[in-house]
Coordinates of C-alpha atoms and ligand atoms in Angstrom, one line a residue:
X1255 CA -3.6 -230.3 17.2
X1256 CA -6.2 -231.7 19.6
X1257 CA -6.5 -235.5 19.6
X1258 CA -9.2 -237.1 17.5
X1259 CA -12.6 -237.6 19.2
X1260 CA -15.6 -239.1 17.5
X1261 CA -18.4 -236.7 16.7
X1262 CA -21.2 -237.1 19.2
X1263 CA -24.6 -238.1 17.9
X1264 CA -27.5 -235.6 18.1
X1265 CA -30.0 -236.1 20.9
X1266 CA -33.3 -235.6 19.2
X1267 CA -35.1 -235.6 22.5
X1268 CA -33.5 -232.2 23.1
X1269 CA -36.2 -229.8 21.9
X1270 CA -33.7 -227.3 20.4
X1271 CA -31.9 -230.0 18.4
X1272 CA -35.2 -231.4 17.2
X1273 CA -36.4 -227.9 16.1
X1274 CA -33.1 -227.2 14.4
X1275 CA -33.3 -230.5 12.5
X1276 CA -36.9 -229.9 11.5
X1277 CA -36.1 -226.5 10.1
X1278 CA -33.4 -228.0 7.9
X1279 CA -35.8 -230.7 6.8
X1280 CA -38.3 -228.1 5.8
X1281 CA -35.7 -226.1 4.0
X1282 CA -34.5 -229.1 2.0
X1283 CA -38.1 -230.0 1.2
X1284 CA -38.5 -226.5 -0.3
X1285 CA -35.4 -226.9 -2.5
X1286 CA -36.3 -230.1 -4.3
X1287 CA -36.2 -230.7 -8.0
X1288 CA -33.1 -228.6 -8.7
X1289 CA -30.4 -229.5 -11.3
X1290 CA -26.9 -230.5 -10.3
X1291 CA -23.9 -230.5 -12.6
X1292 CA -20.8 -232.6 -13.1
X1293 CA -17.6 -230.9 -11.9
X1294 CA -14.5 -231.5 -14.0
X1295 CA -11.4 -229.4 -13.2
X1296 CA -13.5 -227.2 -11.1
X1297 CA -15.9 -226.4 -14.0
X1298 CA -19.6 -227.1 -13.9
X1299 CA -20.9 -229.2 -16.8
X1300 CA -24.6 -229.7 -17.5
X1301 CA -25.8 -232.6 -19.7
X1302 CA -29.0 -233.1 -21.6
X1303 CA -29.5 -236.5 -20.2
X1304 CA -30.1 -236.5 -16.4
X1305 CA -30.1 -238.9 -13.5
X1306 CA -33.4 -238.5 -11.6
X1307 CA -33.0 -238.8 -7.9
X1308 CA -36.2 -239.8 -6.1
X1309 CA -37.3 -239.9 -2.5
X1310 CA -37.7 -243.6 -1.7
X1311 CA -40.3 -242.7 0.9
X1312 CA -42.4 -240.9 -1.8
X1313 CA -41.7 -242.4 -5.2
X1314 CA -43.4 -239.5 -7.0
X1315 CA -41.1 -236.9 -5.3
X1316 CA -38.0 -235.8 -7.2
X1317 CA -35.1 -234.9 -5.0
X1318 CA -33.0 -233.5 -7.9
X1319 CA -31.9 -233.9 -11.5
X1320 CA -28.2 -234.7 -11.7
X1321 CA -26.1 -234.3 -14.9
X1322 CA -25.0 -237.7 -16.2
X1323 CA -21.5 -238.2 -17.5
X1324 CA -20.7 -239.9 -20.8
X1325 CA -17.4 -241.6 -21.6
X1326 CA -16.2 -238.3 -23.1
X1327 CA -16.7 -236.6 -19.7
X1328 CA -15.0 -239.5 -18.0
X1329 CA -12.0 -239.1 -20.3
X1330 CA -11.9 -235.3 -19.6
X1331 CA -12.1 -236.1 -15.8
X1332 CA -9.2 -238.5 -16.0
X1333 CA -7.1 -236.0 -17.9
X1334 CA -7.9 -233.3 -15.5
X1335 CA -7.1 -235.5 -12.5
X1336 CA -3.8 -236.5 -14.0
X1337 CA -2.8 -232.9 -14.8
X1338 CA -3.7 -231.6 -11.3
X1339 CA -1.9 -234.6 -9.7
X1340 CA 1.4 -233.1 -10.7
X1341 CA 0.9 -230.2 -8.3
X1342 CA -1.3 -231.7 -5.6
X1343 CA 1.0 -234.6 -5.0
X1344 CA 3.8 -232.1 -4.2
X1345 CA 1.8 -230.1 -1.6
X1346 CA 2.6 -230.9 2.1
X1347 CA 0.6 -233.3 4.1
X1348 CA -0.3 -230.5 6.5
X1349 CA -1.7 -228.4 3.7
X1350 CA -3.8 -231.3 2.4
X1351 CA -4.9 -232.2 5.9
X1352 CA -5.9 -228.5 6.4
X1353 CA -8.5 -229.0 3.7
X1354 CA -10.0 -231.9 5.5
X1355 CA -10.0 -230.1 8.9
X1356 CA -11.8 -227.2 7.3
X1357 CA -14.3 -229.4 5.4
X1358 CA -15.0 -231.2 8.7
X1359 CA -15.7 -227.9 10.5
X1360 CA -18.1 -226.8 7.7
X1361 CA -19.9 -230.1 7.7
X1362 CA -20.2 -230.0 11.5
X1363 CA -21.8 -226.5 11.2
X1364 CA -24.2 -227.8 8.5
X1365 CA -24.8 -231.2 10.1
X1366 CA -28.6 -231.1 10.2
X1367 CA -28.8 -229.8 6.7
X1368 CA -26.9 -232.8 5.3
X1369 CA -28.8 -235.2 7.5
X1370 CA -32.0 -233.7 6.2
X1371 CA -30.9 -234.4 2.6
X1372 CA -30.0 -238.0 3.6
X1373 CA -33.5 -238.5 5.0
X1374 CA -35.0 -237.4 1.7
X1375 CA -32.6 -238.9 -0.8
X1376 CA -31.6 -242.1 0.9
X1377 CA -34.7 -242.8 3.1
X1378 CA -32.7 -242.7 6.4
X1379 CA -34.4 -242.1 9.7
X1380 CA -33.1 -238.9 11.4
X1381 CA -30.9 -240.9 13.8
X1382 CA -29.4 -243.0 11.0
X1383 CA -28.9 -239.9 8.9
X1384 CA -27.2 -238.1 11.8
X1385 CA -24.9 -241.1 12.3
X1386 CA -24.0 -241.0 8.6
X1387 CA -23.1 -237.3 8.8
X1388 CA -21.2 -237.8 12.1
X1389 CA -19.2 -240.6 10.5
X1390 CA -18.3 -238.4 7.5
X1391 CA -16.9 -235.7 9.9
X1392 CA -15.0 -238.4 11.8
X1393 CA -13.4 -239.8 8.6
X1394 CA -12.0 -236.3 7.8
X1395 CA -10.8 -235.6 11.3
X1396 CA -9.2 -239.0 11.6
X1397 CA -7.5 -239.3 8.2
X1398 CA -6.2 -235.7 8.4
X1399 CA -4.4 -236.5 11.7
X1400 CA -3.3 -239.9 10.4
X1401 CA -1.6 -238.5 7.3
X1402 CA 0.3 -235.9 9.3
X1403 CA 1.4 -238.5 11.8
X1404 CA 2.5 -240.9 9.0
X1405 CA 4.5 -238.2 7.3
X1406 CA 6.2 -237.0 10.5
X1407 CA 7.0 -240.2 12.1
X1408 CA 7.8 -242.7 9.3
X1409 CA 11.5 -241.8 9.1
X1410 CA 11.8 -242.1 12.9
X1411 CA 10.8 -245.7 12.8
X1412 CA 13.8 -246.7 10.7
X1413 CA 16.9 -248.3 12.3
X1414 CA 19.7 -245.7 12.1
X1415 CA 23.2 -246.6 11.3
X1416 CA 26.3 -244.4 11.4
X1417 CA 27.3 -242.5 8.3
X1418 CA 23.9 -242.5 6.6
X1419 CA 20.9 -240.3 6.5
X1420 CA 17.8 -242.4 5.8
X1421 CA 14.3 -241.1 5.1
X1422 CA 11.1 -243.0 4.4
X1423 CA 8.1 -241.1 2.9
X1424 CA 4.6 -242.2 2.0
X1425 CA 4.1 -240.7 -1.4
X1426 CA 0.7 -240.7 -3.3
X1427 CA -0.2 -243.4 -5.8
X1428 CA -1.7 -241.3 -8.5
X1429 CA -5.2 -240.9 -9.9
X1430 CA -7.8 -242.8 -8.0
X1431 CA -11.2 -243.8 -9.2
X1432 CA -13.6 -243.7 -6.2
X1433 CA -16.9 -245.6 -6.4
X1434 CA -19.1 -245.5 -3.3
X1435 CA -22.4 -247.1 -2.6
X1436 CA -25.7 -245.4 -1.9
X1437 CA -26.3 -246.8 1.6
X1438 CA -23.8 -244.5 3.3
X1439 CA -24.0 -241.9 0.6
X1440 CA -22.2 -239.3 2.7
X1441 CA -19.9 -241.2 5.1
X1442 CA -18.4 -243.8 2.7
X1443 CA -18.1 -241.3 -0.2
X1444 CA -16.4 -238.9 2.1
X1445 CA -14.1 -241.5 3.6
X1446 CA -12.8 -242.9 0.4
X1447 CA -12.5 -239.5 -1.3
X1448 CA -10.8 -237.7 1.5
X1449 CA -8.4 -240.6 2.3
X1450 CA -7.4 -240.4 -1.3
X1451 CA -6.8 -236.6 -1.4
X1452 CA -5.1 -236.2 2.0
X1453 CA -2.6 -238.8 0.8
X1454 CA -1.8 -236.6 -2.2
X1455 CA -3.8 -238.4 -4.9
X1456 CA -6.3 -236.8 -7.2
X1457 CA -9.7 -238.4 -7.7
X1458 CA -12.4 -239.1 -10.2
X1459 CA -15.5 -239.7 -8.1
X1460 CA -18.5 -241.6 -9.5
X1461 CA -21.2 -241.4 -6.8
X1462 CA -24.0 -243.9 -6.6
X1463 CA -26.8 -243.1 -9.1
X1464 CA -29.5 -243.0 -6.4
X1465 CA -27.8 -240.4 -4.3
X1466 CA -26.1 -237.9 -6.6
X1467 CA -27.5 -234.8 -4.8
X1468 CA -25.8 -235.4 -1.5
X1469 CA -22.5 -236.1 -3.4
X1470 CA -22.7 -232.7 -5.2
X1471 CA -23.4 -230.9 -1.9
X1472 CA -20.3 -232.5 -0.4
X1473 CA -18.3 -231.4 -3.4
X1474 CA -19.2 -227.8 -2.6
X1475 CA -17.9 -228.2 0.9
X1476 CA -14.5 -229.4 -0.4
X1477 CA -14.4 -226.3 -2.5
X1478 CA -15.4 -224.0 0.4
X1479 CA -12.6 -225.7 2.4
X1480 CA -10.0 -224.6 -0.1
X1481 CA -9.5 -227.7 -2.2
X1482 CA -7.9 -226.6 -5.5
X1483 CA -9.9 -227.2 -8.7
X1484 CA -9.3 -230.6 -10.3
X1485 CA -8.3 -232.4 -7.1
X1486 CA -11.7 -234.2 -7.2
X1487 CA -13.8 -234.5 -10.4
X1488 CA -17.4 -235.4 -9.7
X1489 CA -19.0 -237.4 -12.4
X1490 CA -22.3 -239.1 -11.6
X1491 CA -23.1 -241.7 -14.3
X1492 CA -24.1 -245.2 -15.1
X1493 CA -21.8 -247.9 -13.7
X1494 CA -22.3 -249.8 -17.0
X1495 CA -21.5 -246.8 -19.2
X1496 CA -18.6 -245.1 -17.5
X1497 CA -17.6 -247.6 -14.7
X1498 CA -15.7 -250.0 -16.8
X1499 CA -14.2 -247.2 -18.8
X1500 CA -12.7 -245.6 -15.7
X1501 CA -11.5 -248.8 -14.2
X1502 CA -9.8 -249.9 -17.4
X1503 CA -8.3 -246.5 -18.1
X1504 CA -4.5 -246.5 -18.3
X1505 CA -4.2 -243.4 -16.1
X1506 CA -6.1 -245.1 -13.3
X1507 CA -3.6 -246.0 -10.5
X1508 CA -6.1 -247.4 -8.1
X1509 CA -9.8 -248.0 -7.6
X1510 CA -11.4 -247.5 -4.2
X1511 CA -14.7 -249.2 -4.3
X1512 CA -17.4 -250.0 -1.8
X1513 CA -20.5 -251.9 -3.0
X1514 CA -21.7 -255.3 -3.8
X1515 CA -19.6 -258.4 -4.2
X1516 CA -20.9 -258.8 -7.8
X1517 CA -19.7 -255.3 -9.0
X1518 CA -16.6 -255.5 -6.8
X1519 CA -15.4 -258.7 -8.4
X1520 CA -16.0 -257.3 -11.8
X1521 CA -13.9 -254.3 -11.0
X1522 CA -11.2 -256.4 -9.4
X1523 CA -10.9 -258.5 -12.5
X1524 CA -10.9 -255.5 -14.9
X1525 CA -8.4 -253.6 -12.8
X1526 CA -6.0 -256.6 -12.9
X1527 CA -5.7 -256.4 -16.7
X1528 CA -3.0 -254.0 -17.9
X1529 CA -4.0 -251.5 -20.6
X1530 CA -1.6 -250.4 -23.4
X1531 CA 0.6 -247.6 -22.0
X1532 CA -0.2 -248.4 -18.4
X1533 CA 2.9 -248.1 -16.2
X1534 CA 1.8 -249.7 -12.9
X1535 CA -0.2 -252.5 -11.3
X1536 CA -3.5 -251.0 -10.4
X1537 CA -4.5 -251.3 -6.8
X1538 CA -8.0 -252.4 -5.8
X1539 CA -9.2 -251.3 -2.4
X1540 CA -12.6 -253.1 -2.1
X1541 CA -15.2 -253.2 0.7
X1542 CA -17.9 -255.6 -0.4
X1543 CA -21.0 -257.3 0.9
X1544 CA -21.8 -259.2 4.0
X1545 CA -24.1 -261.9 5.4
X1546 CA -23.8 -261.2 9.0
X1547 CA -24.7 -263.4 12.0
X1548 CA -25.6 -262.9 15.6
X1549 CA -25.0 -266.0 17.8
X1550 CA -26.9 -266.4 21.0
X1551 CA -25.5 -268.7 23.6
X1552 CA -27.7 -270.5 26.2
X1553 CA -26.5 -268.4 29.2
X1554 CA -26.7 -265.0 27.4
X1555 CA -28.7 -262.0 28.5
X1556 CA -31.6 -263.0 26.3
X1557 CA -33.4 -259.6 26.4
X1558 CA -30.2 -257.8 25.4
X1559 CA -29.7 -260.4 22.6
X1560 CA -33.2 -260.0 21.3
X1561 CA -32.9 -256.2 21.2
X1562 CA -29.5 -256.4 19.6
X1563 CA -30.8 -258.7 16.9
X1564 CA -33.8 -256.4 16.1
X1565 CA -31.7 -253.2 15.9
X1566 CA -29.0 -254.9 13.8
X1567 CA -31.5 -256.5 11.4
X1568 CA -34.1 -253.8 10.8
X1569 CA -32.6 -250.4 11.4
X1570 CA -32.4 -248.6 8.0
X1571 CA -34.5 -251.6 6.8
X1572 CA -31.5 -253.9 6.9
X1573 CA -29.6 -251.9 4.3
X1574 CA -26.2 -252.0 5.9
X1575 CA -23.4 -254.3 4.9
X1576 CA -23.1 -255.0 8.7
X1577 CA -26.8 -255.8 9.2
X1578 CA -27.7 -259.0 10.9
X1579 CA -29.5 -261.3 8.5
X1580 CA -28.8 -264.6 10.3
X1581 CA -29.8 -265.3 14.0
X1582 CA -28.1 -268.4 15.1
X1583 CA -29.5 -269.5 18.4
X1584 CA -28.4 -272.4 20.7
X1585 CA -31.1 -275.0 21.0
X1586 CA -32.0 -274.5 24.7
X1587 CA -32.9 -270.8 24.2
X1588 CA -34.0 -270.8 20.6
X1589 CA -37.8 -270.6 21.2
X1590 CA -37.5 -267.9 23.8
X1591 CA -35.2 -265.7 21.7
X1592 CA -37.3 -266.2 18.6
X1593 CA -40.5 -265.3 20.4
X1594 CA -39.1 -262.1 21.9
X1595 CA -37.5 -261.0 18.6
X1596 CA -40.8 -261.5 16.7
X1597 CA -42.6 -259.6 19.4
X1598 CA -40.2 -256.6 19.2
X1599 CA -40.3 -256.7 15.4
X1600 CA -44.1 -256.7 15.2
X1601 CA -44.0 -253.5 17.2
X1602 CA -41.8 -251.7 14.6
X1603 CA -43.6 -249.2 12.5
X1604 CA -42.6 -248.6 8.8
X1605 CA -43.2 -245.4 6.9
X1606 CA -41.9 -242.1 5.6
X1607 CA -38.4 -241.7 6.8
X1608 CA -38.9 -238.0 7.5
X1609 CA -41.7 -238.8 10.0
X1610 CA -40.1 -239.5 13.4
X1611 CA -43.2 -241.6 14.4
X1612 CA -41.9 -244.4 12.2
X1613 CA -39.1 -246.7 13.3
X1614 CA -37.9 -247.6 9.8
X1615 CA -38.2 -246.3 6.3
X1616 CA -38.2 -247.6 2.8
X1617 CA -35.7 -249.6 0.7
X1618 CA -33.8 -247.5 -1.8
X1619 CA -35.5 -248.1 -5.2
X1620 CA -37.7 -250.2 -7.4
X1621 CA -34.9 -252.6 -8.2
X1622 CA -34.0 -253.3 -4.6
X1623 CA -37.7 -253.5 -3.7
X1624 CA -38.4 -256.2 -6.3
X1625 CA -35.3 -258.1 -5.4
X1626 CA -36.0 -258.2 -1.7
X1627 CA -39.6 -259.3 -2.3
X1628 CA -38.3 -262.1 -4.5
X1629 CA -36.1 -263.2 -1.6
X1630 CA -39.1 -263.1 0.7
X1631 CA -40.9 -265.5 -1.7
X1632 CA -37.9 -267.8 -1.6
X1633 CA -37.9 -267.6 2.2
X1634 CA -41.5 -268.7 2.3
X1635 CA -40.3 -272.0 0.9
X1636 CA -37.3 -272.2 3.2
X1637 CA -38.6 -271.3 6.6
X1638 CA -41.6 -270.6 8.7
X1639 CA -42.8 -267.0 8.2
X1640 CA -43.2 -265.3 11.6
X1641 CA -43.9 -261.7 10.7
X1642 CA -43.8 -259.3 7.7
X1643 CA -43.6 -261.2 4.4
X1644 CA -44.5 -258.4 2.0
X1645 CA -44.8 -254.8 1.1
X1646 CA -46.0 -251.9 3.3
X1647 CA -47.6 -248.7 2.0
X1648 CA -47.2 -248.3 -1.8
X1649 CA -46.4 -244.6 -1.6
X1650 CA -42.8 -245.6 -1.2
X1651 CA -40.6 -248.6 -1.4
X1652 CA -41.7 -250.0 1.9
X1653 CA -41.2 -253.6 2.9
X1654 CA -42.3 -255.0 6.3
X1655 CA -39.6 -256.4 8.6
X1656 CA -39.7 -260.1 7.9
X1657 CA -38.6 -263.0 10.0
X1658 CA -38.3 -266.6 9.0
X1659 CA -37.8 -269.3 11.6
X1660 CA -36.3 -272.8 11.4
X1661 CA -34.3 -272.1 8.3
X1662 CA -31.5 -274.5 7.3
X1663 CA -28.0 -272.9 7.6
X1664 CA -27.6 -273.7 3.9
X1665 CA -30.8 -272.1 2.6
X1666 CA -30.6 -269.4 0.0
X1667 CA -31.8 -266.7 2.4
X1668 CA -29.1 -267.7 4.9
X1669 CA -26.3 -267.6 2.3
X1670 CA -27.0 -264.7 -0.1
X1671 CA -26.9 -261.1 0.8
X1672 CA -30.4 -259.7 0.6
X1673 CA -29.8 -256.2 1.7
X1674 CA -33.2 -255.6 3.1
X1675 CA -35.3 -256.2 6.2
X1676 CA -35.2 -260.0 6.1
X1677 CA -33.9 -262.1 9.0
X1678 CA -33.6 -265.9 9.2
X1679 CA -33.4 -267.9 12.4
X1680 CA -31.5 -271.2 12.6
X1681 CA -31.1 -273.6 15.5
X1682 CA -27.7 -274.7 16.6
X1683 CA -27.1 -277.9 18.6
X1684 CA -24.5 -276.1 20.9
X1685 CA -22.2 -273.2 20.8
X1686 CA -19.5 -274.8 18.7
X1687 CA -22.1 -275.8 16.1
X1688 CA -23.4 -272.1 16.2
X1689 CA -19.9 -270.9 15.3
X1690 CA -19.6 -273.5 12.5
X1691 CA -22.9 -272.1 11.1
X1692 CA -21.7 -268.5 11.5
X1693 CA -18.7 -269.3 9.4
X1694 CA -20.5 -271.1 6.6
X1695 CA -20.9 -268.2 4.1
X1696 CA -18.4 -266.9 1.7
X1697 CA -18.5 -263.5 3.4
X1698 CA -16.7 -262.4 6.6
X1699 CA -17.8 -258.9 7.5
X1700 CA -19.4 -258.5 10.9
X1701 CA -20.8 -260.8 13.6
X1702 CA -21.9 -260.7 17.2
X1703 CA -22.0 -263.2 20.0
X1704 CA -24.2 -262.9 23.1
X1705 CA -22.8 -265.0 25.9
X1706 CA -21.8 -264.9 29.5
X1707 CA -19.4 -267.8 29.1
X1708 CA -15.8 -266.6 29.0
X1709 CA -14.4 -269.7 27.3
X1710 CA -17.1 -269.5 24.6
X1711 CA -16.3 -265.8 24.0
X1712 CA -12.6 -266.7 23.7
X1713 CA -13.5 -269.5 21.3
X1714 CA -15.4 -267.0 19.2
X1715 CA -12.5 -264.6 19.3
X1716 CA -10.3 -267.0 17.6
X1717 CA -12.7 -269.0 15.4
X1718 CA -15.5 -266.6 14.3
X1719 CA -13.9 -265.4 11.0
X1720 CA -15.2 -261.9 10.5
X1721 CA -13.4 -258.5 10.3
X1722 CA -15.6 -256.9 13.0
X1723 CA -16.6 -259.2 15.8
X1724 CA -18.7 -257.8 18.7
X1725 CA -19.5 -259.4 22.0
X1726 CA -22.7 -258.7 23.8
X1727 CA -23.7 -255.9 21.6
X1728 CA -25.3 -255.3 18.1
X1729 CA -23.2 -256.0 15.0
X1730 CA -23.8 -252.6 13.4
X1731 CA -22.7 -249.1 14.2
X1732 CA -18.9 -249.0 13.9
X1733 CA -17.3 -245.7 14.9
X1734 CA -14.2 -244.3 13.1
X1735 CA -11.1 -244.8 15.0
X1736 CA -12.9 -246.9 17.7
X1737 CA -14.1 -249.8 15.6
X1738 CA -12.0 -249.8 12.4
X1739 CA -14.3 -251.4 9.8
X1740 CA -13.8 -254.0 7.0
X1741 CA -14.2 -257.7 6.3
X1742 CA -12.6 -260.9 5.2
X1743 CA -13.1 -263.3 2.3
X1744 CA -15.7 -262.0 -0.2
X1745 CA -16.4 -259.0 2.0
X1746 CA -13.4 -257.2 0.8
X1747 CA -9.7 -256.7 0.6
X1748 CA -9.1 -257.2 4.4
X1749 CA -8.5 -253.6 5.1
X1750 CA -10.0 -251.3 7.8
X1751 CA -11.8 -248.0 7.0
X1752 CA -11.4 -245.7 9.9
X1753 CA -8.4 -247.6 11.2
X1754 CA -4.7 -246.8 11.8
X1755 CA -3.5 -248.6 8.6
X1756 CA -6.1 -247.4 6.2
X1757 CA -4.1 -244.7 4.5
X1758 CA -1.2 -247.1 3.7
X1759 CA -3.4 -248.4 0.9
X1760 CA -3.6 -244.9 -0.7
X1761 CA 0.2 -244.4 -0.6
X1762 CA 3.5 -246.0 -1.6
X1763 CA 6.6 -245.8 0.7
X1764 CA 9.7 -244.3 -0.8
X1765 CA 13.1 -244.7 0.9
X1766 CA 15.9 -242.2 0.3
X1767 CA 19.3 -243.2 1.7
X1768 CA 22.2 -240.6 1.6
X1769 CA 25.8 -241.4 2.4
X1770 CA 27.1 -238.8 4.8
Ligands
NAD1184 P1 -23.4 -251.7 -6.0 O1 -22.3 -252.7 -6.2 O2 -24.7 -252.0 -6.8 O3 -22.9 -250.3 -6.5 C1 -21.8 -249.7 -5.9 C2 -21.3 -248.6 -6.8 O4 -20.8 -249.2 -8.0 C3 -22.3 -247.6 -7.3 O5 -21.7 -246.3 -7.3 C4 -22.6 -248.1 -8.7 O6 -23.1 -247.1 -9.5 C5 -21.3 -248.6 -9.1 N1 -21.2 -249.5 -10.2 C6 -22.2 -250.3 -10.7 N2 -21.7 -251.0 -11.8 C7 -20.5 -250.6 -12.0 C8 -19.5 -251.0 -12.9 N3 -19.6 -251.9 -13.9 N4 -18.3 -250.3 -12.9 C9 -18.0 -249.4 -11.9 N5 -18.9 -249.0 -11.0 C10 -20.1 -249.6 -11.0 O7 -23.7 -251.6 -4.5 P2 -24.9 -250.7 -3.8 O8 -26.2 -251.2 -4.1 O9 -24.6 -249.2 -4.1 O10 -24.5 -250.8 -2.3 C11 -24.9 -251.9 -1.5 C12 -23.7 -252.9 -1.4 O11 -22.6 -252.3 -0.8 C13 -24.1 -254.1 -0.5 O12 -23.6 -255.3 -1.1 C14 -23.3 -253.8 0.8 O13 -23.0 -254.9 1.6 C15 -22.1 -253.1 0.2 N6 -21.5 -252.3 1.2 C16 -20.3 -252.7 1.8 C17 -19.7 -251.9 2.8 C18 -18.4 -252.4 3.4 O14 -17.8 -251.6 4.2 N7 -18.0 -253.6 3.3 C19 -20.3 -250.7 3.2 C20 -21.5 -250.3 2.6 C21 -22.1 -251.1 1.6

């Protein structure tokens, strides 16, 4: 087995790559408006009621019509997953990993096709879509190797004593309910789903309602890779209608959720109550929101800092859990950094994500659009508007990259996750004060520090309380295996997707000791 290596990103300046991508984009654009079923026990199920997936860049354009699961479907999906668990849990880790290796190879061959659908369904720029697809490939390559390694080395880590044969195995948990968000509709869905199945669990997957088409297309890859029927059930549906039902179900062994703090806390609470007939304590694996800061010290490379802030705040219109929404700048360099960030931001162009002339695209849907605009109105009362401050073209859900200066560290826009292209600047007296401000939210996901001062970097290393801390670089763009990803406090259950311990959460260790 060759060692894991992250999937390289596509160089769109290469004419052949550009052409190959454009062809896939055209192909996808010619295949819009199709119907996509649920899949339960490998069987396709159509429903009368549909989820309509729209292109956020062109509201009028329908990407596809997805079947919409009812509670009855959710019940059938749970029963199927439980039935199939009995055989899948007993397959070898190498066999299960084999499905992931094959799925990764298929996705690699069809990389541009998937990225094209991400551009259309999620409003990602081609580079952002390419990174999403690459990350999905990485998760499969990484978790497949990790499962094999865990299986083959766990017993060797035990202390051996004479006269006994001792064996430690990581066995599956059971049926997992997997609930991903729309913002990494491929990578995060793939990560949580394939971590589950490679560990021997079976899955009921409820994708995000704004991105069901990409979920269905990935399900087809799993089938092509040889995944047996019923290992994953795909049931798009309303969180309110089937979400609680799945979480509360007595056969649910764990919930793997990535999404907002609000929904995550609800699931955490529901999952902690035992249902009649339930035999286990449900596990909650949660990756939640963020309110991420970049701190700039007085002796930092200010140009690098300004560029890092702009990329972290506005790529994909700020719709990343890791996006920078707080720029905390030490007093001496505050005006200089602010001025440069505003200048760079004013140069950003906003428009149709499929058009490479635009730097950033839309936000995901009407609900997000209205919510972000409301936050911008709040910001107008809390800071000095420097640029943006309202909608872009009305053809899609476009919002101009918005910066507020001189915002109090305790302002609403500095504390609540906005999940859009809104950045607040706040002035710190000195570096220590900057770190205090950086730690003043209930989240703890990502953060970055720009400084050339070694003792300040070391202070940040120990005091800046976030799961992913970056020095002298942007705070977005974690790579599987290289930057294991996940946050503290209200940002989640302190685990690391794409890290060496991730699969432990999807397994339970069993010890067998035999007297010789
Ligand atoms: P969301 O919480 O609105 O939805 C997430 C998922 O939960 C969706 O599939 C949704 O349909 C489902 N859902 C909604 N109500 C439910 C219910 N009652 N029961 C069960 N499921 C329910 O989040 P979103 O808008 O899809 O994603 C954006 C959020 O995700 C942001 O807060 C972002 O920070 C967070 N996020 C975190 C990470 C991370 O690694 N920490 C990564 C990506 C996104």
